[in-house]
PDB file of C-alpha atoms in Angstrom:
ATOM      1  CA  UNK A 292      71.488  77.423 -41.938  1.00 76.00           C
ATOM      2  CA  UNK A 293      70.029  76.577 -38.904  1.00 92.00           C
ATOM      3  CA  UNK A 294      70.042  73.101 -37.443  1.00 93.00           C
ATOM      4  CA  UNK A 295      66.890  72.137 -38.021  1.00 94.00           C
ATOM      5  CA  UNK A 296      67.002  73.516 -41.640  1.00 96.00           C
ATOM      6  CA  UNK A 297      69.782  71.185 -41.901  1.00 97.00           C
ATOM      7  CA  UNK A 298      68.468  67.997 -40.778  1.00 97.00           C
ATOM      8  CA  UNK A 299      65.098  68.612 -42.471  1.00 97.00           C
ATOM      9  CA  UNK A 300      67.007  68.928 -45.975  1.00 97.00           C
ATOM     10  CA  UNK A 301      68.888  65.384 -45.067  1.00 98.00           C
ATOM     11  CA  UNK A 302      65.921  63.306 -45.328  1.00 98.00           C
ATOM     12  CA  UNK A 303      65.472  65.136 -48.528  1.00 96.00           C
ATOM     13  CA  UNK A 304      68.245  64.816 -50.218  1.00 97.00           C
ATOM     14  CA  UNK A 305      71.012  62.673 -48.335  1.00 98.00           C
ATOM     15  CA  UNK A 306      68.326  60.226 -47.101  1.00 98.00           C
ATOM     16  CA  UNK A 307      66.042  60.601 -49.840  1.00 98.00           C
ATOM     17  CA  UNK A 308      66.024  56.875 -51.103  1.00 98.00           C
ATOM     18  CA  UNK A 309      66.699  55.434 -47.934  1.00 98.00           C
ATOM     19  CA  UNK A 310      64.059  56.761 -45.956  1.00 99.00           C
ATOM     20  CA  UNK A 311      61.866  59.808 -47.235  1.00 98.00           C
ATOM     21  CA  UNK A 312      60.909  58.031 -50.748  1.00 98.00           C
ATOM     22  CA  UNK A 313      59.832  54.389 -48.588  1.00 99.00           C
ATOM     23  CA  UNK A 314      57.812  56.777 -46.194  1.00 99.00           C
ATOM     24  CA  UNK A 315      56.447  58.142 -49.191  1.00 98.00           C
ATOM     25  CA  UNK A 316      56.016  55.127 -50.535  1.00 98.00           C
ATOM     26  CA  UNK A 317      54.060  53.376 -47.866  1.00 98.00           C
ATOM     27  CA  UNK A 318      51.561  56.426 -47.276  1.00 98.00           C
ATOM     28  CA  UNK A 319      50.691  55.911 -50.641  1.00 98.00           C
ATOM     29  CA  UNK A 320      50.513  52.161 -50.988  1.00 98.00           C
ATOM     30  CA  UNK A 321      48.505  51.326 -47.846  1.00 98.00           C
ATOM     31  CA  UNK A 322      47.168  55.173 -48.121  1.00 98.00           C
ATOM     32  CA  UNK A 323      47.868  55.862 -44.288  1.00 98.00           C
ATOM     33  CA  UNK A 324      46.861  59.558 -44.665  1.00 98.00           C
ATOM     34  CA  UNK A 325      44.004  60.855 -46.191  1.00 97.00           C
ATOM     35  CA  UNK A 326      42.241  64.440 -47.119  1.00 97.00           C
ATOM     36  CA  UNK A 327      41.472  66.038 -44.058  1.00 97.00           C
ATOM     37  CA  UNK A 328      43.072  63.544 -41.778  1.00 98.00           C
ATOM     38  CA  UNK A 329      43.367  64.760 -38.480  1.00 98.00           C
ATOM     39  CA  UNK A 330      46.792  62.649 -36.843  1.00 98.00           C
ATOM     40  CA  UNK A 331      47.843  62.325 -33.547  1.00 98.00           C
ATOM     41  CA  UNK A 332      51.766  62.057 -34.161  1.00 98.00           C
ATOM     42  CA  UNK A 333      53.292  60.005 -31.031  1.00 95.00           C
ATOM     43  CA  UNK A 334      56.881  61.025 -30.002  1.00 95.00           C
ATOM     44  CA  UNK A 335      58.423  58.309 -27.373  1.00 90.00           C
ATOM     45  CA  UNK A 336      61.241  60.359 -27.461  1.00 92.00           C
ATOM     46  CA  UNK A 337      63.158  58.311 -29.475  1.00 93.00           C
ATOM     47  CA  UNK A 338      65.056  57.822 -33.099  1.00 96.00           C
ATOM     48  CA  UNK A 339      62.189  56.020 -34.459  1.00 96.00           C
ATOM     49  CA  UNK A 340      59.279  58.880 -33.721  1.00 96.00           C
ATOM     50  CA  UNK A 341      61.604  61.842 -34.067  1.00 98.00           C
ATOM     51  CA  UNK A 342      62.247  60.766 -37.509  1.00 98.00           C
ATOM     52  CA  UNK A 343      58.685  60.226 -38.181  1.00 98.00           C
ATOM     53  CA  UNK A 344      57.566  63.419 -37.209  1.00 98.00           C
ATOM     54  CA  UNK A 345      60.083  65.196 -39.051  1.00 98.00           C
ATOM     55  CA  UNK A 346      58.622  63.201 -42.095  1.00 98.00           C
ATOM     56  CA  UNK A 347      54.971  64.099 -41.545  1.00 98.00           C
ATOM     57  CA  UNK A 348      55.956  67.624 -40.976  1.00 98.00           C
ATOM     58  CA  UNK A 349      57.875  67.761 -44.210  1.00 97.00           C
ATOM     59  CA  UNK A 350      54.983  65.686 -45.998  1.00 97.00           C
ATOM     60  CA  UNK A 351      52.294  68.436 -44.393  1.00 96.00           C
ATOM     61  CA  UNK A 352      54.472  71.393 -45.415  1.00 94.00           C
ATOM     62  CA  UNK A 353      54.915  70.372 -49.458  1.00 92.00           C
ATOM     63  CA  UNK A 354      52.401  67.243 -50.134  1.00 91.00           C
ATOM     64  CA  UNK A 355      49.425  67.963 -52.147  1.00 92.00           C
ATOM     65  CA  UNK A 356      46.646  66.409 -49.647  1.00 94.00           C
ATOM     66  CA  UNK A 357      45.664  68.825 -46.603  1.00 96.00           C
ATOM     67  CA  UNK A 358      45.982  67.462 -43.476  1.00 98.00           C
ATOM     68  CA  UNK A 359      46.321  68.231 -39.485  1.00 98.00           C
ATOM     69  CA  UNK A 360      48.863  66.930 -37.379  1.00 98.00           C
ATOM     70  CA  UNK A 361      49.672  66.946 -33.661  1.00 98.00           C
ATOM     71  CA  UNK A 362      52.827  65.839 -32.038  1.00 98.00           C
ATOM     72  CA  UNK A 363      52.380  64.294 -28.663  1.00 96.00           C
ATOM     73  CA  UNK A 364      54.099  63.178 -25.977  1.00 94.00           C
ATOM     74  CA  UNK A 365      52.956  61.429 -23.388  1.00 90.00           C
ATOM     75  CA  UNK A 366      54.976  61.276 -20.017  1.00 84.00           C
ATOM     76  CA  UNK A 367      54.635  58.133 -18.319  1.00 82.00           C
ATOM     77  CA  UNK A 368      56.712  58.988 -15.708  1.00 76.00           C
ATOM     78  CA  UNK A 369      59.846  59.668 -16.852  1.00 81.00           C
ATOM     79  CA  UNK A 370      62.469  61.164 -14.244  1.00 80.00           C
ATOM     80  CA  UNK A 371      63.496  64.826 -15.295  1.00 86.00           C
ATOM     81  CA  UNK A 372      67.136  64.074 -16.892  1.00 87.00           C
ATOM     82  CA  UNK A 373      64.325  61.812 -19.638  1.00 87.00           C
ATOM     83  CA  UNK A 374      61.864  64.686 -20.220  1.00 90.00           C
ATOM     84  CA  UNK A 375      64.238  67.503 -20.286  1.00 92.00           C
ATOM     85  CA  UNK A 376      65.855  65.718 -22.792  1.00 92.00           C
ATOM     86  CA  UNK A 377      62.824  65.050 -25.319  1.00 94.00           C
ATOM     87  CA  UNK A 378      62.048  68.594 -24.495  1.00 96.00           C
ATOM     88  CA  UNK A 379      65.332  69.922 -25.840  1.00 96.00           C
ATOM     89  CA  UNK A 380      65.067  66.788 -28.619  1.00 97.00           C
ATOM     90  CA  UNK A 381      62.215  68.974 -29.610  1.00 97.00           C
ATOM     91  CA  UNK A 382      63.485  72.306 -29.537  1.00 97.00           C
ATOM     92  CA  UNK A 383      66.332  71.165 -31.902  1.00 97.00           C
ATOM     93  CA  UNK A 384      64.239  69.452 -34.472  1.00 98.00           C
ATOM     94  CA  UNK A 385      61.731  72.355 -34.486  1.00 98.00           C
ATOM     95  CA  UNK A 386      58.974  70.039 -33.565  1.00 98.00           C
ATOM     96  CA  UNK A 387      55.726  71.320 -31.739  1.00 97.00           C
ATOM     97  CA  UNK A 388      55.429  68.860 -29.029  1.00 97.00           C
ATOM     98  CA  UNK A 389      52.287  69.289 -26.653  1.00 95.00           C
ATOM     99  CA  UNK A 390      53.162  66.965 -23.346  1.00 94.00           C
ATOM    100  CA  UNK A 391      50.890  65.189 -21.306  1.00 90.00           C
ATOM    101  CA  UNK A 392      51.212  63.313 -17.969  1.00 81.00           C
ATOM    102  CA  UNK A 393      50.257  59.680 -17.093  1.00 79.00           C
ATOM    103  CA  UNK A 394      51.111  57.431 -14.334  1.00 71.00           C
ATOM    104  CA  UNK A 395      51.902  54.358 -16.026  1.00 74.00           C
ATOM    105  CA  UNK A 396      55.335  54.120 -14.759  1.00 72.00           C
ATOM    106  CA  UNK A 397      53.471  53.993 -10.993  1.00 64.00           C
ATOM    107  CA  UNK A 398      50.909  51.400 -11.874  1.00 69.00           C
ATOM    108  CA  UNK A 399      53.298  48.968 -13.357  1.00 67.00           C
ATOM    109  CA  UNK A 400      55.848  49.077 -10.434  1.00 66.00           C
ATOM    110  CA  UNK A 401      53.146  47.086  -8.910  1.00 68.00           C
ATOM    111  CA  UNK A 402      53.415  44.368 -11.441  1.00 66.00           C
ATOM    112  CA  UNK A 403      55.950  41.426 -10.921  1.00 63.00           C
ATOM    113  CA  UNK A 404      55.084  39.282 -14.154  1.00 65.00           C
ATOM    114  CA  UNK A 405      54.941  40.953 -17.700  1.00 61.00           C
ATOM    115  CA  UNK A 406      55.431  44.327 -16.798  1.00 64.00           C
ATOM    116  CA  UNK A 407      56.007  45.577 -20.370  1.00 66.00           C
ATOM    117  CA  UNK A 408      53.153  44.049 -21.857  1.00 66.00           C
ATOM    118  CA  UNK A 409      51.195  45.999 -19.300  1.00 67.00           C
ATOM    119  CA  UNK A 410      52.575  49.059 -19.735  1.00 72.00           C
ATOM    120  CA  UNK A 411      52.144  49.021 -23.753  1.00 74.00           C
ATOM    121  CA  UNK A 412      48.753  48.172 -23.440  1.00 75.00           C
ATOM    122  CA  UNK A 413      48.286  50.862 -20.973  1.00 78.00           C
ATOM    123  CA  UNK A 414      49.910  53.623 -23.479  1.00 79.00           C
ATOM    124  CA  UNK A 415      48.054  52.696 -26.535  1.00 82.00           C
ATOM    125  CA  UNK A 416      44.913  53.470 -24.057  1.00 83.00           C
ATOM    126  CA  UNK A 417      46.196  56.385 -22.749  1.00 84.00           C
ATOM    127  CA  UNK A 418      47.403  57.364 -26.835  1.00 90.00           C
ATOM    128  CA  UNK A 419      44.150  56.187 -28.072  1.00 92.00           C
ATOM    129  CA  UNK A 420      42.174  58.681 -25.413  1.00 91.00           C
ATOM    130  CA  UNK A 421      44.206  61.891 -25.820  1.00 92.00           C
ATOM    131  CA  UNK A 422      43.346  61.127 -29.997  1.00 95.00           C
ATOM    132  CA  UNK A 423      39.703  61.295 -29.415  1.00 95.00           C
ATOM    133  CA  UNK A 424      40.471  64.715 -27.038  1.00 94.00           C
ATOM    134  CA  UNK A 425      41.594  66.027 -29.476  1.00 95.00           C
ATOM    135  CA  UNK A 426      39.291  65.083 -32.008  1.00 96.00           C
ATOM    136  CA  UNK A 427      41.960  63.113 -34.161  1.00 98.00           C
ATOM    137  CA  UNK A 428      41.204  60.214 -36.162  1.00 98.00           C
ATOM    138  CA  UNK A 429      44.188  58.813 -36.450  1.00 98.00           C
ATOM    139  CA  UNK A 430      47.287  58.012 -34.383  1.00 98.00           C
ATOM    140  CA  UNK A 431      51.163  57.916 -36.029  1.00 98.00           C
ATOM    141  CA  UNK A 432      53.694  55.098 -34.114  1.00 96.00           C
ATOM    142  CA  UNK A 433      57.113  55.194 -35.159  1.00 96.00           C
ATOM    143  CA  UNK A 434      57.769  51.062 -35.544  1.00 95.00           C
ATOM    144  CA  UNK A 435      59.719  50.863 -38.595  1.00 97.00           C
ATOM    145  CA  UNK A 436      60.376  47.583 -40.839  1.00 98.00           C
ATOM    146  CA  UNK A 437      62.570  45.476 -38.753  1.00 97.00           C
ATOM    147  CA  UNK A 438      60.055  46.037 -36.111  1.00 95.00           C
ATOM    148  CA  UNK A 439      57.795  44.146 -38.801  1.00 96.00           C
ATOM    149  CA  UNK A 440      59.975  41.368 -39.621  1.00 97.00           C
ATOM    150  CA  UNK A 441      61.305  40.785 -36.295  1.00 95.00           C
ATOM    151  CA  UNK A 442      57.182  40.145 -34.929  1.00 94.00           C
ATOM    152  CA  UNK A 443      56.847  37.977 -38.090  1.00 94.00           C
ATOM    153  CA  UNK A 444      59.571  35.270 -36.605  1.00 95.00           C
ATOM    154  CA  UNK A 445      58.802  36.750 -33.019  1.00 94.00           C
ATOM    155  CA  UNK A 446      54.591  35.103 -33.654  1.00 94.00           C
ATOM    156  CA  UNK A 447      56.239  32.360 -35.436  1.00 94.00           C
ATOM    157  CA  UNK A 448      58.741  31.214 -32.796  1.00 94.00           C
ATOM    158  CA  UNK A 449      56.886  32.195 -29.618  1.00 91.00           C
ATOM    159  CA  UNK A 450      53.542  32.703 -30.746  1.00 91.00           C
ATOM    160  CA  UNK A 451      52.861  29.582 -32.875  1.00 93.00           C
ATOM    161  CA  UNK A 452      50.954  31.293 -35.599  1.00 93.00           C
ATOM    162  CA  UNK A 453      52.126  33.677 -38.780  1.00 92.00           C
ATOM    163  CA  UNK A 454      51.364  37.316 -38.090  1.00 92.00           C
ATOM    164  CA  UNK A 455      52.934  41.056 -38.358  1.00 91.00           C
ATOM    165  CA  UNK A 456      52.014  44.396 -37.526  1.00 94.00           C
ATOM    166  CA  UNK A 457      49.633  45.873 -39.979  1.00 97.00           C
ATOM    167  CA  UNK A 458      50.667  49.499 -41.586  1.00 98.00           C
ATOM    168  CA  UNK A 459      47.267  50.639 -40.211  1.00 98.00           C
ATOM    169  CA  UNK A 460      44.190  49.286 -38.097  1.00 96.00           C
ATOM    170  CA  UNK A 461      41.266  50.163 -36.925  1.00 96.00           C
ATOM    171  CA  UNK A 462      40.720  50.164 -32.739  1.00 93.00           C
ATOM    172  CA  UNK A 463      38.878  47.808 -31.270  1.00 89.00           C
ATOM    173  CA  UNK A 464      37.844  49.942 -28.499  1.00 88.00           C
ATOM    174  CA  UNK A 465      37.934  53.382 -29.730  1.00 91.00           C
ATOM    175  CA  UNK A 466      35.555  53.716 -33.033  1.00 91.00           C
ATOM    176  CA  UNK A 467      36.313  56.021 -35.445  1.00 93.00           C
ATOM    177  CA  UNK A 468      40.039  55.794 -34.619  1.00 96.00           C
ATOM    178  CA  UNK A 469      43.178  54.200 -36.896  1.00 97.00           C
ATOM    179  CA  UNK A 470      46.657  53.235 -36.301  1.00 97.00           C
ATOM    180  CA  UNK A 471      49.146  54.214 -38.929  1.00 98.00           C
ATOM    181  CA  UNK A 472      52.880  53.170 -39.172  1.00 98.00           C
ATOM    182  CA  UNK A 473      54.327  55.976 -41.357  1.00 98.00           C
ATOM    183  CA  UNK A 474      58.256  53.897 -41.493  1.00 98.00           C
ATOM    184  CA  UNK A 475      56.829  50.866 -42.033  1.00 98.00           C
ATOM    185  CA  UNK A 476      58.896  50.406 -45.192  1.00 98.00           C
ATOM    186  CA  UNK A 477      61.915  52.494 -43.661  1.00 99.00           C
ATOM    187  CA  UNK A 478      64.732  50.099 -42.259  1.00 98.00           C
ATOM    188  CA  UNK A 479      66.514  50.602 -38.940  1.00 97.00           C
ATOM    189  CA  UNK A 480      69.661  50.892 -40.249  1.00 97.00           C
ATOM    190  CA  UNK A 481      68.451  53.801 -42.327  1.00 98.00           C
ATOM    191  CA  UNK A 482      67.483  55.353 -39.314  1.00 98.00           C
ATOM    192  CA  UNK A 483      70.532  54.998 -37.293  1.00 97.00           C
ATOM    193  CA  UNK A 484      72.606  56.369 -40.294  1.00 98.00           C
ATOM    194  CA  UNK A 485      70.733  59.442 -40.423  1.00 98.00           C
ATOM    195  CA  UNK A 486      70.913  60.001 -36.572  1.00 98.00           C
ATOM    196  CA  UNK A 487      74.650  59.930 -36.734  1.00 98.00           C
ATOM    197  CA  UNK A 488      75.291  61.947 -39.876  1.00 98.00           C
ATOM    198  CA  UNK A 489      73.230  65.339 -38.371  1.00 98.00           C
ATOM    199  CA  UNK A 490      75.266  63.589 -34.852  1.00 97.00           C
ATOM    200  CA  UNK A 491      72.028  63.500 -33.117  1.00 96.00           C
ATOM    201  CA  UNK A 492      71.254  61.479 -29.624  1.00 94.00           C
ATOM    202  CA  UNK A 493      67.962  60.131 -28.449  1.00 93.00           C
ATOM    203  CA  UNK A 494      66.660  58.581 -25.264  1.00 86.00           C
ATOM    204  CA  UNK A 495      65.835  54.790 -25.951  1.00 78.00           C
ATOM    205  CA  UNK A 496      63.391  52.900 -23.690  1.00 63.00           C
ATOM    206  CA  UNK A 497      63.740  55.450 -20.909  1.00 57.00           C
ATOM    207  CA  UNK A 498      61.562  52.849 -18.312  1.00 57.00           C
ATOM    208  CA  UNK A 499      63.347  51.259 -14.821  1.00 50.00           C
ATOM    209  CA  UNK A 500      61.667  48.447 -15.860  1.00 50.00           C
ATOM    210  CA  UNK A 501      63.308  47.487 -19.231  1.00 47.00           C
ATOM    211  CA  UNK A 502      66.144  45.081 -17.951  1.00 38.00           C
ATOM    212  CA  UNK A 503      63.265  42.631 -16.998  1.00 38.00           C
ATOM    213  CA  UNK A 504      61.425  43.072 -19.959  1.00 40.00           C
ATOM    214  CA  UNK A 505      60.389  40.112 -22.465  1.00 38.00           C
ATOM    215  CA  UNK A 506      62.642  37.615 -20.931  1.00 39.00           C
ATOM    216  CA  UNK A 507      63.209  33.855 -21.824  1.00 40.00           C
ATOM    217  CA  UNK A 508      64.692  31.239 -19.834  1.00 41.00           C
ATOM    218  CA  UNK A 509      68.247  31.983 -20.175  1.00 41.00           C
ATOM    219  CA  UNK A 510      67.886  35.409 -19.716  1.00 39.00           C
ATOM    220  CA  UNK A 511      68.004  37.447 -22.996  1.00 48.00           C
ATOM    221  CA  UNK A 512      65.414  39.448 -25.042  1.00 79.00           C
ATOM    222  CA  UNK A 513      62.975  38.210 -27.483  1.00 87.00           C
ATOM    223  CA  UNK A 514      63.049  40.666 -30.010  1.00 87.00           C
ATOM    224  CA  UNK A 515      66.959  41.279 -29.545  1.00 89.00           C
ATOM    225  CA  UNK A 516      67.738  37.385 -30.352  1.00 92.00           C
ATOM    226  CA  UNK A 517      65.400  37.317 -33.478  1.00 95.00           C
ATOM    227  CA  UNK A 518      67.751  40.584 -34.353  1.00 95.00           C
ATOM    228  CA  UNK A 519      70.564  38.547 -33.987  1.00 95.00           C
ATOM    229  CA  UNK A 520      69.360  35.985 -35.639  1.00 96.00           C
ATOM    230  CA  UNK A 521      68.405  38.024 -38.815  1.00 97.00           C
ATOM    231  CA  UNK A 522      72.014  39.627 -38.623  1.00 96.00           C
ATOM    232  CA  UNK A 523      73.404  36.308 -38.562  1.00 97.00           C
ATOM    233  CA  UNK A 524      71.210  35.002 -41.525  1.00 97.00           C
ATOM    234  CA  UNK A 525      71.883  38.308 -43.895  1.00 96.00           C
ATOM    235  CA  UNK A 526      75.657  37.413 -43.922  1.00 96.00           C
ATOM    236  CA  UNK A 527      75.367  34.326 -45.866  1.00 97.00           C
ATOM    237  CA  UNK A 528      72.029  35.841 -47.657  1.00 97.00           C
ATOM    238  CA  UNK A 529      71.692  39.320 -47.655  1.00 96.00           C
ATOM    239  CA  UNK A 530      68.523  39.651 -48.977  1.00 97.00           C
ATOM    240  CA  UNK A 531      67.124  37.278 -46.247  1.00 97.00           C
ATOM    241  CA  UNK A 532      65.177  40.886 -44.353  1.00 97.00           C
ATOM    242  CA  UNK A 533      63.413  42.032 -47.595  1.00 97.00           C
ATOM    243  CA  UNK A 534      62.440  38.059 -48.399  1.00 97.00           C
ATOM    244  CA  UNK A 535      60.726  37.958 -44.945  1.00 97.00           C
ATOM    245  CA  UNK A 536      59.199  40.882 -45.318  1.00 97.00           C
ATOM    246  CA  UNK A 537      57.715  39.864 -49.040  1.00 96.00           C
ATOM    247  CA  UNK A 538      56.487  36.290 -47.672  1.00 95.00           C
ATOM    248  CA  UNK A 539      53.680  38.218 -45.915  1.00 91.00           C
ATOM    249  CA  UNK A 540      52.940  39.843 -48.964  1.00 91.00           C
ATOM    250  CA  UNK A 541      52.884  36.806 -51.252  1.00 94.00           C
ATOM    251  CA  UNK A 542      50.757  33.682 -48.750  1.00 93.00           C
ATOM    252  CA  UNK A 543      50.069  30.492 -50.594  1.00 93.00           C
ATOM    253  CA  UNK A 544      46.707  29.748 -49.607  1.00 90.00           C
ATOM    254  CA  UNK A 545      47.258  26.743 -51.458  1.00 90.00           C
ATOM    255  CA  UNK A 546      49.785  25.313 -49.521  1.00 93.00           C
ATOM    256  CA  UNK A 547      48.623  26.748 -45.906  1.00 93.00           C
ATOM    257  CA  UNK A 548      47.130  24.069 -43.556  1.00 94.00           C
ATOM    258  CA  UNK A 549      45.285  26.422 -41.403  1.00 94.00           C
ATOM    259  CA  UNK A 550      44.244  30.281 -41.759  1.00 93.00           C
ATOM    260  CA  UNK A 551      42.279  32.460 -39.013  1.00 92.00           C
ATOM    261  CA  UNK A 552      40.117  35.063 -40.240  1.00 91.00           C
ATOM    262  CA  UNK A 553      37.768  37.475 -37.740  1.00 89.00           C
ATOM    263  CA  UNK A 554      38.896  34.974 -34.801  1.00 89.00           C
ATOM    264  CA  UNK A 555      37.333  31.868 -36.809  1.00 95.00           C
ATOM    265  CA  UNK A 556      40.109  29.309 -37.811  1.00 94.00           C
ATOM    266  CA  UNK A 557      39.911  27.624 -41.262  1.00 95.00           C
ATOM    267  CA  UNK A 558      41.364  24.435 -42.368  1.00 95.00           C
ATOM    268  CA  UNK A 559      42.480  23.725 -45.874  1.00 94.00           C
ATOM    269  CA  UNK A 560      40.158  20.710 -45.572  1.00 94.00           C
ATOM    270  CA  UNK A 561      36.934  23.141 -45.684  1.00 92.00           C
ATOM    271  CA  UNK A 562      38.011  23.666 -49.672  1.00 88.00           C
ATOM    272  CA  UNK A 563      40.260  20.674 -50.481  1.00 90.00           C
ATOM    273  CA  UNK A 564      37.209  18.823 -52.753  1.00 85.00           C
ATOM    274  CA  UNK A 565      36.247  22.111 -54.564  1.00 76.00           C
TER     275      UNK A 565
END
């Protein structure tokens, strides 16, 4: 059996509660694709997207509801070691990617403060214009769900307000287009397992700029020390992950002193004689 053959049949069957029935699950619940969807699929070059793709392929290849997908990837400006190894990433996974070149990598060398927040908002443009190219109507990102309960503590801690990523949204800027997150229920751990079990290797980050990225005063990440801090809380309560993740599913309006909704903040005072 070829490679491929055998990786595709591990999110079947080895992986199939772990990660292909909660991607299942989650294009069904917050119906992320659609009859005649037409889906950019964005490949970073990492676990994360690989896995996706190989999901939507599988889902496209035996799923009842037609659909189009294409798998992207844009180069920012990786250095050739980077690119030649997506490229081969590719080859191995059988997965069609078409590349296309950006200077991002340039125009944020430039940049002293923030230069990660830059260059994410200058990808999702870039993603967001090679959609409407190519006549898609939605884009696929690979942010799985510890990405979603890490930005829940992440908005809480840093950001002063309670917030996640969504498992779709429309664009602001580009009408007609959505954002779906395909692993949204699919946990990193799940992820990593399956990478080593078919003893697969992927580039990470792959940007000269990511030692400086979202930095606090003594130094260390963001995101990594609200990992950390999740790691730390599952060993005296292991469910603590999946009880995050259900608090944005279950809000007490009742017991909320504030709420924001279309930019216009709320008090509980507005409704606290009715």
């Amino acid at each position: 059996m070829e490679k491929y053959k055998e990786i595709e049949r591990s999110i079947i069957k080895t992986y199939r509660k772990e990660i292909w029935s909660k991607f299942i699950k989650a294009v069904k619940n917050y119906q992320l694709i659609q009859e005649n969807d037409k889906i950019m699929v964005c490949i970073s070059g990492g676990k994360d997207s690989f896995l996706m793709a190989k999901c939507i392929q599988e889902l496209q290849r035996h799923g009842r509801v037609p659909f189009e997908a294409h798998y992207v990837v844009m180069d920012p400006g990786y250095n050739s070691y980077n690119r030649d190894f997506i490229e081969d990433n590719a080859d191995l996974l059988n997965v069609p990617i078409k590349i296309f070149e950006s200077n991002i990598f340039d125009v944020v060398s430039t940049v002293d403060k923030s230069p990660c927040y830059l260059c994410a908002k200058m990808r999702r443009g870039y993603l967001y214009s090679k959609a409407q190219e190519l006549g898609c109507n939605k884009i696929a990102l690979g942010h799985h769900f510890d990405d979603v309960i890490e930005t829940i503590l992440l908005s809480m801690f840093y950001g002063s307000e309670i917030k996640t990523m969504m498992p779709k949204l429309h664009s602001e800027n580009f009408e007609g287009l959505e954002l779906i997150r395909p692993l949204y229920l699919v946990k990193e751990e799940s992820i990593i397992s399956w990478r080593k079990h078919n003893d697969l290797t992927f580039i990470n980050c792959a940007c000269r700029f990511t030692e400086g990225c979202f930095l606090i005063n003594d130094g260390t990440s963001k995101r990594k020390e609200v990992k950390e801090l999740i790691k730390t809380m599952k060993q005296v309560n292991p469910n603590v992950d999946q009880n995050i993740f259900k608090a944005l599913d279950n809000v007490n309006l009742d017991c909320i002193l504030g709420t924001k909704k279309d930019k216009v903040n709320h008090s509980f005072l507005e409704d606290y004689e009715k």
